[in-house]
mmCIF file of C-alpha atoms in Angstrom:
data_model
loop_
_atom_site.group_PDB
_atom_site.id
_atom_site.type_symbol
_atom_site.label_atom_id
_atom_site.label_comp_id
_atom_site.label_asym_id
_atom_site.label_seq_id
_atom_site.Cartn_x
_atom_site.Cartn_y
_atom_site.Cartn_z
ATOM 1 C CA UNK A 1 96.042 87.664 -78.872
ATOM 2 C CA UNK A 2 97.932 88.791 -81.970
ATOM 3 C CA UNK A 3 95.452 91.587 -82.633
ATOM 4 C CA UNK A 4 95.509 92.715 -79.012
ATOM 5 C CA UNK A 5 99.281 92.607 -78.577
ATOM 6 C CA UNK A 6 99.652 94.939 -81.557
ATOM 7 C CA UNK A 7 98.110 97.693 -79.409
ATOM 8 C CA UNK A 8 100.249 97.184 -76.289
ATOM 9 C CA UNK A 9 101.827 100.459 -75.221
ATOM 10 C CA UNK A 10 99.468 102.516 -77.376
ATOM 11 C CA UNK A 11 97.390 105.220 -75.688
ATOM 12 C CA UNK A 12 94.152 103.702 -76.868
ATOM 13 C CA UNK A 13 91.668 101.813 -74.705
ATOM 14 C CA UNK A 14 91.456 98.109 -75.481
ATOM 15 C CA UNK A 15 87.947 96.677 -74.952
ATOM 16 C CA UNK A 16 87.203 92.944 -74.978
ATOM 17 C CA UNK A 17 83.526 92.044 -75.145
ATOM 18 C CA UNK A 18 81.723 88.725 -75.237
ATOM 19 C CA UNK A 19 79.587 86.215 -73.441
ATOM 20 C CA UNK A 20 80.647 85.136 -69.984
ATOM 21 C CA UNK A 21 83.122 82.262 -69.801
ATOM 22 C CA UNK A 22 84.450 82.586 -73.337
ATOM 23 C CA UNK A 23 87.968 83.400 -72.124
ATOM 24 C CA UNK A 24 88.150 87.196 -71.861
ATOM 25 C CA UNK A 25 89.766 87.105 -68.406
ATOM 26 C CA UNK A 26 92.301 84.508 -69.497
ATOM 27 C CA UNK A 27 93.261 86.632 -72.484
ATOM 28 C CA UNK A 28 93.820 89.617 -70.182
ATOM 29 C CA UNK A 29 96.061 87.530 -67.940
ATOM 30 C CA UNK A 30 97.988 86.303 -70.973
ATOM 31 C CA UNK A 31 98.544 89.867 -72.178
ATOM 32 C CA UNK A 32 99.699 90.894 -68.686
ATOM 33 C CA UNK A 33 102.173 88.005 -68.649
ATOM 34 C CA UNK A 34 103.490 89.022 -72.067
ATOM 35 C CA UNK A 35 103.993 92.586 -70.814
ATOM 36 C CA UNK A 36 105.863 91.373 -67.715
ATOM 37 C CA UNK A 37 108.270 89.476 -69.951
ATOM 38 C CA UNK A 38 108.886 92.385 -72.331
ATOM 39 C CA UNK A 39 108.713 95.463 -70.092
ATOM 40 C CA UNK A 40 110.696 94.891 -66.909
ATOM 41 C CA UNK A 41 109.675 98.287 -65.494
ATOM 42 C CA UNK A 42 105.968 97.746 -66.087
ATOM 43 C CA UNK A 43 103.515 98.574 -63.289
ATOM 44 C CA UNK A 44 100.657 96.157 -63.790
ATOM 45 C CA UNK A 45 97.314 96.794 -62.083
ATOM 46 C CA UNK A 46 94.710 94.032 -62.342
ATOM 47 C CA UNK A 47 91.182 94.527 -60.994
ATOM 48 C CA UNK A 48 88.718 91.661 -61.296
ATOM 49 C CA UNK A 49 85.348 93.056 -60.338
ATOM 50 C CA UNK A 50 83.963 89.539 -59.851
ATOM 51 C CA UNK A 51 86.622 88.837 -57.197
ATOM 52 C CA UNK A 52 85.492 89.378 -53.588
ATOM 53 C CA UNK A 53 88.850 91.048 -52.939
ATOM 54 C CA UNK A 54 87.482 94.030 -54.865
ATOM 55 C CA UNK A 55 84.011 94.038 -53.325
ATOM 56 C CA UNK A 56 84.779 97.469 -51.841
ATOM 57 C CA UNK A 57 84.609 98.897 -55.372
ATOM 58 C CA UNK A 58 80.943 99.819 -55.668
ATOM 59 C CA UNK A 59 80.969 102.951 -57.808
ATOM 60 C CA UNK A 60 83.101 105.063 -60.113
ATOM 61 C CA UNK A 61 84.708 106.972 -57.257
ATOM 62 C CA UNK A 62 85.915 103.853 -55.434
ATOM 63 C CA UNK A 63 87.181 102.369 -58.715
ATOM 64 C CA UNK A 64 89.143 105.542 -59.439
ATOM 65 C CA UNK A 65 90.576 105.618 -55.916
ATOM 66 C CA UNK A 66 91.686 101.959 -56.133
ATOM 67 C CA UNK A 67 93.535 102.552 -59.389
ATOM 68 C CA UNK A 68 95.099 105.945 -58.685
ATOM 69 C CA UNK A 69 96.618 104.783 -55.388
ATOM 70 C CA UNK A 70 98.457 102.068 -57.333
ATOM 71 C CA UNK A 71 99.760 104.215 -60.187
ATOM 72 C CA UNK A 72 103.499 104.865 -60.407
ATOM 73 C CA UNK A 73 105.487 107.638 -62.055
ATOM 74 C CA UNK A 74 108.462 107.119 -64.343
ATOM 75 C CA UNK A 75 107.079 103.938 -65.927
ATOM 76 C CA UNK A 76 104.125 102.753 -67.948
ATOM 77 C CA UNK A 77 101.036 101.723 -65.961
ATOM 78 C CA UNK A 78 99.162 98.810 -67.485
ATOM 79 C CA UNK A 79 95.604 98.817 -66.126
ATOM 80 C CA UNK A 80 93.395 95.732 -66.514
ATOM 81 C CA UNK A 81 89.740 95.923 -65.410
ATOM 82 C CA UNK A 82 87.723 92.722 -65.733
ATOM 83 C CA UNK A 83 83.903 92.878 -66.105
ATOM 84 C CA UNK A 84 83.892 96.666 -65.993
ATOM 85 C CA UNK A 85 80.114 96.899 -66.431
ATOM 86 C CA UNK A 86 79.743 95.998 -62.747
ATOM 87 C CA UNK A 87 80.579 99.636 -61.926
ATOM 88 C CA UNK A 88 78.135 102.391 -62.813
ATOM 89 C CA UNK A 89 79.674 105.345 -64.699
ATOM 90 C CA UNK A 90 82.873 103.368 -65.281
ATOM 91 C CA UNK A 91 83.422 105.329 -68.488
ATOM 92 C CA UNK A 92 84.207 108.471 -66.474
ATOM 93 C CA UNK A 93 87.059 106.655 -64.740
ATOM 94 C CA UNK A 94 88.463 105.299 -67.983
ATOM 95 C CA UNK A 95 88.266 108.671 -69.714
ATOM 96 C CA UNK A 96 90.131 110.322 -66.859
ATOM 97 C CA UNK A 97 92.843 107.659 -66.705
ATOM 98 C CA UNK A 98 93.294 107.763 -70.456
ATOM 99 C CA UNK A 99 94.290 111.436 -70.295
ATOM 100 C CA UNK A 100 97.689 110.298 -69.020
ATOM 101 C CA UNK A 101 99.673 108.793 -71.944
ATOM 102 C CA UNK A 102 101.608 106.657 -69.443
ATOM 103 C CA UNK A 103 98.455 104.648 -68.750
ATOM 104 C CA UNK A 104 97.716 101.661 -70.980
ATOM 105 C CA UNK A 105 94.129 100.502 -70.362
ATOM 106 C CA UNK A 106 92.412 97.158 -71.002
ATOM 107 C CA UNK A 107 88.825 96.344 -70.023
ATOM 108 C CA UNK A 108 86.402 93.468 -70.523
ATOM 109 C CA UNK A 109 82.632 93.374 -70.352
ATOM 110 C CA UNK A 110 79.696 91.023 -70.847
ATOM 111 C CA UNK A 111 76.968 93.475 -71.789
ATOM 112 C CA UNK A 112 77.015 94.701 -75.364
ATOM 113 C CA UNK A 113 74.576 97.600 -75.073
ATOM 114 C CA UNK A 114 76.188 99.066 -71.974
ATOM 115 C CA UNK A 115 79.664 98.840 -73.442
ATOM 116 C CA UNK A 116 78.768 100.066 -76.903
ATOM 117 C CA UNK A 117 76.663 102.977 -75.710
ATOM 118 C CA UNK A 118 79.045 104.170 -73.008
ATOM 119 C CA UNK A 119 82.384 103.500 -74.650
ATOM 120 C CA UNK A 120 81.596 104.098 -78.306
ATOM 121 C CA UNK A 121 79.894 107.448 -77.781
ATOM 122 C CA UNK A 122 81.981 108.860 -74.948
ATOM 123 C CA UNK A 123 85.324 107.394 -75.912
ATOM 124 C CA UNK A 124 84.989 107.650 -79.680
ATOM 125 C CA UNK A 125 88.357 107.602 -81.427
ATOM 126 C CA UNK A 126 90.150 106.494 -78.258
ATOM 127 C CA UNK A 127 89.229 102.840 -78.099
ATOM 128 C CA UNK A 128 89.474 99.602 -80.076
ATOM 129 C CA UNK A 129 86.826 96.955 -79.424
ATOM 130 C CA UNK A 130 87.263 93.233 -80.055
ATOM 131 C CA UNK A 131 84.641 90.563 -79.449
ATOM 132 C CA UNK A 132 85.811 87.250 -78.015
ATOM 133 C CA UNK A 133 83.752 84.363 -79.343
ATOM 134 C CA UNK A 134 83.459 80.776 -78.087
ATOM 135 C CA UNK A 135 85.886 78.348 -79.701
ATOM 136 C CA UNK A 136 85.645 77.828 -83.441
ATOM 137 C CA UNK A 137 85.499 74.242 -84.672
ATOM 138 C CA UNK A 138 89.238 74.107 -85.424
ATOM 139 C CA UNK A 139 90.000 75.583 -81.979
ATOM 140 C CA UNK A 140 87.661 73.019 -80.418
ATOM 141 C CA UNK A 141 89.658 70.239 -82.093
ATOM 142 C CA UNK A 142 92.909 71.770 -80.892
ATOM 143 C CA UNK A 143 91.719 72.222 -77.300
ATOM 144 C CA UNK A 144 90.419 68.680 -76.993
ATOM 145 C CA UNK A 145 93.207 67.070 -79.046
ATOM 146 C CA UNK A 146 90.696 65.567 -81.472
ATOM 147 C CA UNK A 147 91.080 64.695 -85.144
ATOM 148 C CA UNK A 148 88.714 66.279 -87.639
ATOM 149 C CA UNK A 149 85.934 63.729 -88.161
ATOM 150 C CA UNK A 150 82.168 63.337 -88.311
ATOM 151 C CA UNK A 151 82.230 62.264 -84.655
ATOM 152 C CA UNK A 152 84.160 65.409 -83.664
ATOM 153 C CA UNK A 153 81.717 67.574 -85.595
ATOM 154 C CA UNK A 154 78.830 65.923 -83.787
ATOM 155 C CA UNK A 155 80.490 66.695 -80.438
ATOM 156 C CA UNK A 156 80.960 70.327 -81.454
ATOM 157 C CA UNK A 157 77.328 70.689 -82.527
ATOM 158 C CA UNK A 158 76.251 69.161 -79.231
ATOM 159 C CA UNK A 159 78.503 70.860 -76.668
ATOM 160 C CA UNK A 160 79.603 74.079 -78.376
ATOM 161 C CA UNK A 161 82.797 75.989 -77.734
ATOM 162 C CA UNK A 162 83.060 77.076 -74.106
ATOM 163 C CA UNK A 163 86.823 76.831 -73.440
ATOM 164 C CA UNK A 164 86.637 75.514 -69.864
ATOM 165 C CA UNK A 165 85.165 72.213 -71.045
ATOM 166 C CA UNK A 166 88.754 71.114 -71.716
ATOM 167 C CA UNK A 167 89.225 70.930 -67.931
ATOM 168 C CA UNK A 168 86.250 68.569 -67.526
ATOM 169 C CA UNK A 169 87.441 65.245 -68.976
ATOM 170 C CA UNK A 170 84.185 63.398 -68.381
ATOM 171 C CA UNK A 171 81.573 64.148 -71.049
ATOM 172 C CA UNK A 172 78.924 63.380 -68.444
ATOM 173 C CA UNK A 173 79.855 66.585 -66.615
ATOM 174 C CA UNK A 174 79.779 68.853 -69.661
ATOM 175 C CA UNK A 175 76.000 69.273 -69.787
ATOM 176 C CA UNK A 176 75.899 70.156 -66.094
ATOM 177 C CA UNK A 177 78.626 72.785 -66.531
ATOM 178 C CA UNK A 178 76.965 74.359 -69.578
ATOM 179 C CA UNK A 179 73.578 74.450 -67.819
ATOM 180 C CA UNK A 180 75.209 76.206 -64.859
ATOM 181 C CA UNK A 181 76.715 78.842 -67.157
ATOM 182 C CA UNK A 182 73.340 79.313 -68.854
ATOM 183 C CA UNK A 183 71.612 79.901 -65.526
ATOM 184 C CA UNK A 184 74.336 82.298 -64.395
ATOM 185 C CA UNK A 185 74.123 84.365 -67.567
ATOM 186 C CA UNK A 186 70.323 84.433 -67.559
ATOM 187 C CA UNK A 187 69.850 85.326 -63.927
ATOM 188 C CA UNK A 188 72.897 87.508 -63.375
ATOM 189 C CA UNK A 189 73.202 89.351 -66.642
ATOM 190 C CA UNK A 190 69.519 89.619 -67.512
ATOM 191 C CA UNK A 191 67.192 89.159 -64.553
ATOM 192 C CA UNK A 192 69.302 90.945 -61.950
ATOM 193 C CA UNK A 193 70.657 93.677 -64.204
ATOM 194 C CA UNK A 194 67.242 94.661 -65.491
ATOM 195 C CA UNK A 195 65.313 93.847 -62.284
ATOM 196 C CA UNK A 196 62.930 91.616 -64.215
ATOM 197 C CA UNK A 197 59.922 90.180 -62.460
ATOM 198 C CA UNK A 198 58.450 87.966 -65.151
ATOM 199 C CA UNK A 199 61.031 85.184 -65.179
ATOM 200 C CA UNK A 200 58.583 82.724 -66.724
ATOM 201 C CA UNK A 201 58.165 85.015 -69.720
ATOM 202 C CA UNK A 202 61.948 85.231 -70.145
ATOM 203 C CA UNK A 203 62.360 81.456 -69.945
ATOM 204 C CA UNK A 204 59.589 80.855 -72.489
ATOM 205 C CA UNK A 205 61.114 83.409 -74.852
ATOM 206 C CA UNK A 206 64.530 81.756 -74.588
ATOM 207 C CA UNK A 207 62.895 78.372 -75.205
ATOM 208 C CA UNK A 208 61.150 79.735 -78.298
ATOM 209 C CA UNK A 209 64.411 81.168 -79.649
ATOM 210 C CA UNK A 210 66.275 77.915 -78.978
ATOM 211 C CA UNK A 211 63.515 75.891 -80.623
ATOM 212 C CA UNK A 212 63.462 78.080 -83.735
ATOM 213 C CA UNK A 213 67.092 78.831 -84.612
ATOM 214 C CA UNK A 214 67.391 79.791 -88.238
ATOM 215 C CA UNK A 215 63.676 80.562 -88.515
ATOM 216 C CA UNK A 216 62.436 83.957 -89.630
ATOM 217 C CA UNK A 217 60.025 85.549 -87.194
ATOM 218 C CA UNK A 218 58.733 88.837 -85.849
ATOM 219 C CA UNK A 219 58.036 90.118 -82.355
ATOM 220 C CA UNK A 220 54.308 89.797 -83.084
ATOM 221 C CA UNK A 221 54.689 86.150 -84.083
ATOM 222 C CA UNK A 222 56.494 85.415 -80.814
ATOM 223 C CA UNK A 223 53.911 87.343 -78.779
ATOM 224 C CA UNK A 224 51.087 85.409 -80.449
ATOM 225 C CA UNK A 225 52.844 82.119 -79.727
ATOM 226 C CA UNK A 226 53.363 82.968 -76.069
ATOM 227 C CA UNK A 227 49.720 83.996 -75.747
ATOM 228 C CA UNK A 228 48.750 80.595 -77.166
ATOM 229 C CA UNK A 229 50.783 79.106 -74.312
ATOM 230 C CA UNK A 230 48.811 81.288 -71.879
ATOM 231 C CA UNK A 231 51.802 83.513 -71.200
ATOM 232 C CA UNK A 232 50.798 87.162 -71.007
ATOM 233 C CA UNK A 233 52.865 89.083 -73.549
ATOM 234 C CA UNK A 234 52.928 92.022 -75.902
ATOM 235 C CA UNK A 235 55.016 93.005 -78.900
ATOM 236 C CA UNK A 236 56.759 95.620 -76.757
ATOM 237 C CA UNK A 237 57.626 93.076 -74.053
ATOM 238 C CA UNK A 238 59.010 90.626 -76.617
ATOM 239 C CA UNK A 239 61.204 93.319 -78.183
ATOM 240 C CA UNK A 240 62.490 94.479 -74.786
ATOM 241 C CA UNK A 241 63.264 90.996 -73.452
ATOM 242 C CA UNK A 242 64.814 89.894 -76.778
ATOM 243 C CA UNK A 243 67.049 92.956 -76.520
ATOM 244 C CA UNK A 244 68.165 91.959 -73.022
ATOM 245 C CA UNK A 245 69.029 88.452 -74.254
ATOM 246 C CA UNK A 246 71.020 89.880 -77.154
ATOM 247 C CA UNK A 247 72.842 92.367 -74.898
ATOM 248 C CA UNK A 248 74.100 89.479 -72.748
ATOM 249 C CA UNK A 249 75.650 87.870 -75.862
ATOM 250 C CA UNK A 250 73.371 84.824 -75.587
ATOM 251 C CA UNK A 251 71.954 85.329 -79.070
ATOM 252 C CA UNK A 252 72.838 87.369 -82.133
ATOM 253 C CA UNK A 253 70.297 88.902 -84.485
ATOM 254 C CA UNK A 254 70.528 88.510 -88.256
ATOM 255 C CA UNK A 255 68.454 91.202 -89.953
ATOM 256 C CA UNK A 256 66.844 90.788 -93.370
ATOM 257 C CA UNK A 257 68.687 92.558 -96.189
ATOM 258 C CA UNK A 258 67.282 93.237 -99.639
ATOM 259 C CA UNK A 259 70.186 92.272 -101.884
ATOM 260 C CA UNK A 260 69.202 94.270 -104.969
ATOM 261 C CA UNK A 261 67.815 97.292 -103.120
ATOM 262 C CA UNK A 262 70.664 97.370 -100.572
ATOM 263 C CA UNK A 263 68.396 98.095 -97.613
ATOM 264 C CA UNK A 264 67.191 96.457 -94.415
ATOM 265 C CA UNK A 265 63.623 95.341 -93.888
ATOM 266 C CA UNK A 266 62.021 96.991 -90.885
ATOM 267 C CA UNK A 267 60.523 93.779 -89.499
ATOM 268 C CA UNK A 268 61.560 90.148 -89.412
ATOM 269 C CA UNK A 269 64.880 88.642 -88.346
ATOM 270 C CA UNK A 270 66.593 85.438 -87.340
ATOM 271 C CA UNK A 271 68.301 84.710 -84.037
ATOM 272 C CA UNK A 272 71.356 82.502 -83.612
ATOM 273 C CA UNK A 273 72.992 81.441 -80.362
ATOM 274 C CA UNK A 274 76.503 82.676 -79.632
ATOM 275 C CA UNK A 275 77.303 79.232 -78.199
ATOM 276 C CA UNK A 276 75.517 76.164 -79.543
ATOM 277 C CA UNK A 277 76.076 74.292 -76.281
ATOM 278 C CA UNK A 278 74.081 76.927 -74.400
ATOM 279 C CA UNK A 279 71.303 76.622 -76.963
ATOM 280 C CA UNK A 280 71.201 72.855 -76.420
ATOM 281 C CA UNK A 281 71.146 73.298 -72.631
ATOM 282 C CA UNK A 282 67.896 75.244 -73.015
ATOM 283 C CA UNK A 283 65.946 72.997 -75.364
ATOM 284 C CA UNK A 284 68.001 69.805 -75.571
ATOM 285 C CA UNK A 285 70.110 68.244 -78.309
ATOM 286 C CA UNK A 286 67.784 66.541 -80.771
ATOM 287 C CA UNK A 287 68.645 64.782 -84.048
ATOM 288 C CA UNK A 288 65.947 66.656 -85.985
ATOM 289 C CA UNK A 289 67.606 69.969 -85.050
ATOM 290 C CA UNK A 290 70.784 69.284 -87.063
ATOM 291 C CA UNK A 291 69.737 71.545 -89.938
ATOM 292 C CA UNK A 292 69.226 74.516 -87.594
ATOM 293 C CA UNK A 293 72.443 73.756 -85.709
ATOM 294 C CA UNK A 294 74.335 73.678 -89.016
ATOM 295 C CA UNK A 295 72.997 77.114 -89.901
ATOM 296 C CA UNK A 296 73.900 78.405 -86.435
ATOM 297 C CA UNK A 297 77.443 77.020 -86.757
ATOM 298 C CA UNK A 298 77.933 78.599 -90.202
ATOM 299 C CA UNK A 299 76.642 81.963 -88.946
ATOM 300 C CA UNK A 300 78.993 81.850 -85.944
ATOM 301 C CA UNK A 301 81.982 80.935 -88.080
ATOM 302 C CA UNK A 302 81.365 83.810 -90.484
ATOM 303 C CA UNK A 303 81.336 86.202 -87.533
ATOM 304 C CA UNK A 304 84.519 84.649 -86.105
ATOM 305 C CA UNK A 305 86.132 85.337 -89.494
ATOM 306 C CA UNK A 306 85.186 88.989 -89.056
ATOM 307 C CA UNK A 307 82.230 89.234 -91.412
ATOM 308 C CA UNK A 308 79.149 91.376 -90.913
ATOM 309 C CA UNK A 309 76.365 88.848 -91.507
ATOM 310 C CA UNK A 310 72.816 89.414 -92.724
ATOM 311 C CA UNK A 311 69.971 87.307 -94.120
ATOM 312 C CA UNK A 312 69.541 88.057 -97.819
ATOM 313 C CA UNK A 313 66.186 88.499 -99.543
ATOM 314 C CA UNK A 314 65.761 88.252 -103.315
ATOM 315 C CA UNK A 315 62.868 89.294 -105.541
ATOM 316 C CA UNK A 316 59.782 87.229 -104.838
ATOM 317 C CA UNK A 317 60.784 86.654 -101.234
ATOM 318 C CA UNK A 318 63.424 84.036 -102.020
ATOM 319 C CA UNK A 319 66.081 83.794 -99.341
ATOM 320 C CA UNK A 320 69.852 83.628 -99.200
ATOM 321 C CA UNK A 321 70.782 82.268 -95.780
ATOM 322 C CA UNK A 322 73.769 84.549 -95.293
ATOM 323 C CA UNK A 323 75.106 87.659 -96.962
ATOM 324 C CA UNK A 324 78.535 88.164 -95.385
ATOM 325 C CA UNK A 325 80.474 91.383 -95.944
ATOM 326 C CA UNK A 326 84.017 92.338 -94.993
ATOM 327 C CA UNK A 327 86.435 94.957 -96.318
ATOM 328 C CA UNK A 328 84.132 95.817 -99.214
ATOM 329 C CA UNK A 329 83.876 92.179 -100.339
ATOM 330 C CA UNK A 330 80.791 89.954 -100.178
ATOM 331 C CA UNK A 331 80.269 86.230 -99.692
ATOM 332 C CA UNK A 332 76.935 84.462 -100.189
ATOM 333 C CA UNK A 333 76.251 81.213 -98.332
ATOM 334 C CA UNK A 334 73.375 78.746 -98.482
ATOM 335 C CA UNK A 335 73.053 75.936 -95.907
ATOM 336 C CA UNK A 336 71.307 72.620 -96.600
ATOM 337 C CA UNK A 337 71.478 69.133 -95.134
ATOM 338 C CA UNK A 338 72.061 67.701 -98.608
ATOM 339 C CA UNK A 339 71.715 68.646 -102.261
ATOM 340 C CA UNK A 340 71.146 65.060 -103.371
ATOM 341 C CA UNK A 341 67.456 65.888 -103.840
ATOM 342 C CA UNK A 342 66.869 67.614 -107.205
ATOM 343 C CA UNK A 343 64.325 70.115 -105.897
ATOM 344 C CA UNK A 344 66.622 71.142 -103.035
ATOM 345 C CA UNK A 345 69.598 71.501 -105.367
ATOM 346 C CA UNK A 346 67.608 73.650 -107.791
ATOM 347 C CA UNK A 347 66.489 75.904 -104.942
ATOM 348 C CA UNK A 348 69.859 76.335 -103.233
ATOM 349 C CA UNK A 349 71.988 76.756 -106.361
ATOM 350 C CA UNK A 350 69.211 78.597 -108.212
ATOM 351 C CA UNK A 351 68.823 81.309 -105.570
ATOM 352 C CA UNK A 352 72.562 81.958 -105.560
ATOM 353 C CA UNK A 353 72.761 81.961 -109.352
ATOM 354 C CA UNK A 354 70.239 84.809 -109.598
ATOM 355 C CA UNK A 355 72.555 87.210 -107.712
ATOM 356 C CA UNK A 356 74.007 89.459 -110.392
ATOM 357 C CA UNK A 357 77.422 90.259 -108.911
ATOM 358 C CA UNK A 358 80.515 88.059 -109.144
ATOM 359 C CA UNK A 359 81.355 87.613 -105.461
ATOM 360 C CA UNK A 360 81.962 84.097 -104.149
ATOM 361 C CA UNK A 361 78.966 81.851 -103.563
ATOM 362 C CA UNK A 362 78.987 78.651 -101.479
ATOM 363 C CA UNK A 363 76.476 75.919 -100.646
ATOM 364 C CA UNK A 364 77.311 74.249 -97.317
ATOM 365 C CA UNK A 365 75.919 70.752 -96.731
ATOM 366 C CA UNK A 366 76.268 68.350 -93.843
ATOM 367 C CA UNK A 367 78.568 65.900 -95.617
ATOM 368 C CA UNK A 368 78.402 66.471 -99.395
ATOM 369 C CA UNK A 369 81.409 67.994 -101.125
ATOM 370 C CA UNK A 370 82.181 68.171 -104.837
ATOM 371 C CA UNK A 371 85.440 69.074 -106.600
ATOM 372 C CA UNK A 372 83.627 70.896 -109.407
ATOM 373 C CA UNK A 373 81.445 73.987 -109.111
ATOM 374 C CA UNK A 374 77.852 74.414 -110.245
ATOM 375 C CA UNK A 375 77.857 77.536 -112.420
ATOM 376 C CA UNK A 376 80.783 78.802 -110.353
ATOM 377 C CA UNK A 377 79.102 77.973 -107.044
ATOM 378 C CA UNK A 378 81.224 75.878 -104.673
ATOM 379 C CA UNK A 379 79.826 73.013 -102.599
ATOM 380 C CA UNK A 380 81.477 72.360 -99.237
ATOM 381 C CA UNK A 381 80.762 70.035 -96.340
ATOM 382 C CA UNK A 382 80.159 71.638 -92.965
ATOM 383 C CA UNK A 383 83.513 70.334 -91.717
ATOM 384 C CA UNK A 384 85.324 71.891 -94.675
ATOM 385 C CA UNK A 385 83.602 75.238 -94.199
ATOM 386 C CA UNK A 386 84.255 75.389 -90.455
ATOM 387 C CA UNK A 387 87.934 74.675 -91.058
ATOM 388 C CA UNK A 388 88.316 77.881 -93.105
ATOM 389 C CA UNK A 389 90.672 80.055 -91.088
ATOM 390 C CA UNK A 390 90.601 83.198 -93.225
ATOM 391 C CA UNK A 391 88.338 84.642 -95.918
#
């Protein structure tokens, strides 16, 4: 909200992206309310393209007509369009409206490729894009009025951070709600949008991703696995369907980055779920998955903090779980259940110690935390790390 409100009244298009049901619409309504309170002459136009009241808007022309008939002269027009990707060629409407400096435009969308390709290329220099994530751990505690504890962390790793859960007081209803959101995202934002016919293939691919969070794999490895399950697949199909899943903000891809050579590897990546609760609705919440869920939670938190996150590769193929970069600074993070085992400690601290620069290095464990560093490397529990509110 603070970031968005700083652009109110500026002739620059404000774009909110993110998975469905993470709160984009609510943020728009909150901004509109703030404007009403501070600009008494404001003409506010709100169009929710998921609302049946706007079902007559089927293309760019009807969207333009709806908005222009509601514009007023002599005041600032604040235009809010929710789920703008529902209209083909929406960018033409936004570009036209943005020519008038009296128009202040805000849009949301739930398809990353469509928004990035249409808005970034055609509206370059005239838009600011912000991704809305599910609740962070500290926000989860705040929403549900919970104290920071191991039990609260367990709840977060099980149910994730969809904001609307706060309105469902019975935990028994949470799984049903999350499963419903998962189905809606899969079938509305993937199957319908791309007119997919092989739904079984999509479901098996999602299951594979959910069952292998934090694991390094290639499209060929996935295709071979699906073939072993008697699911017809090809490397091309895996890459296409994985792209559709990523576009809908269900998963995020962490590419492999050679730390010394400063370059990406062409093949091999990890996938992490934008919301852990959605991941668990696909494959179930299982005790032996805690290590992967920890890694997913750390990855998500780094992105919430504004970092660009990659998987680091050292000489000899040794791995650094996360290389996080922001504002020219780097942060290296390893994730392990515990470092009580000598071999594990030597691996986790040893890999970090071989990095030649002096940027901060952290080992995140499930519960271990030590006041002293190991060769300058901090050790933090997962709860401590997820409570970091700024770099």
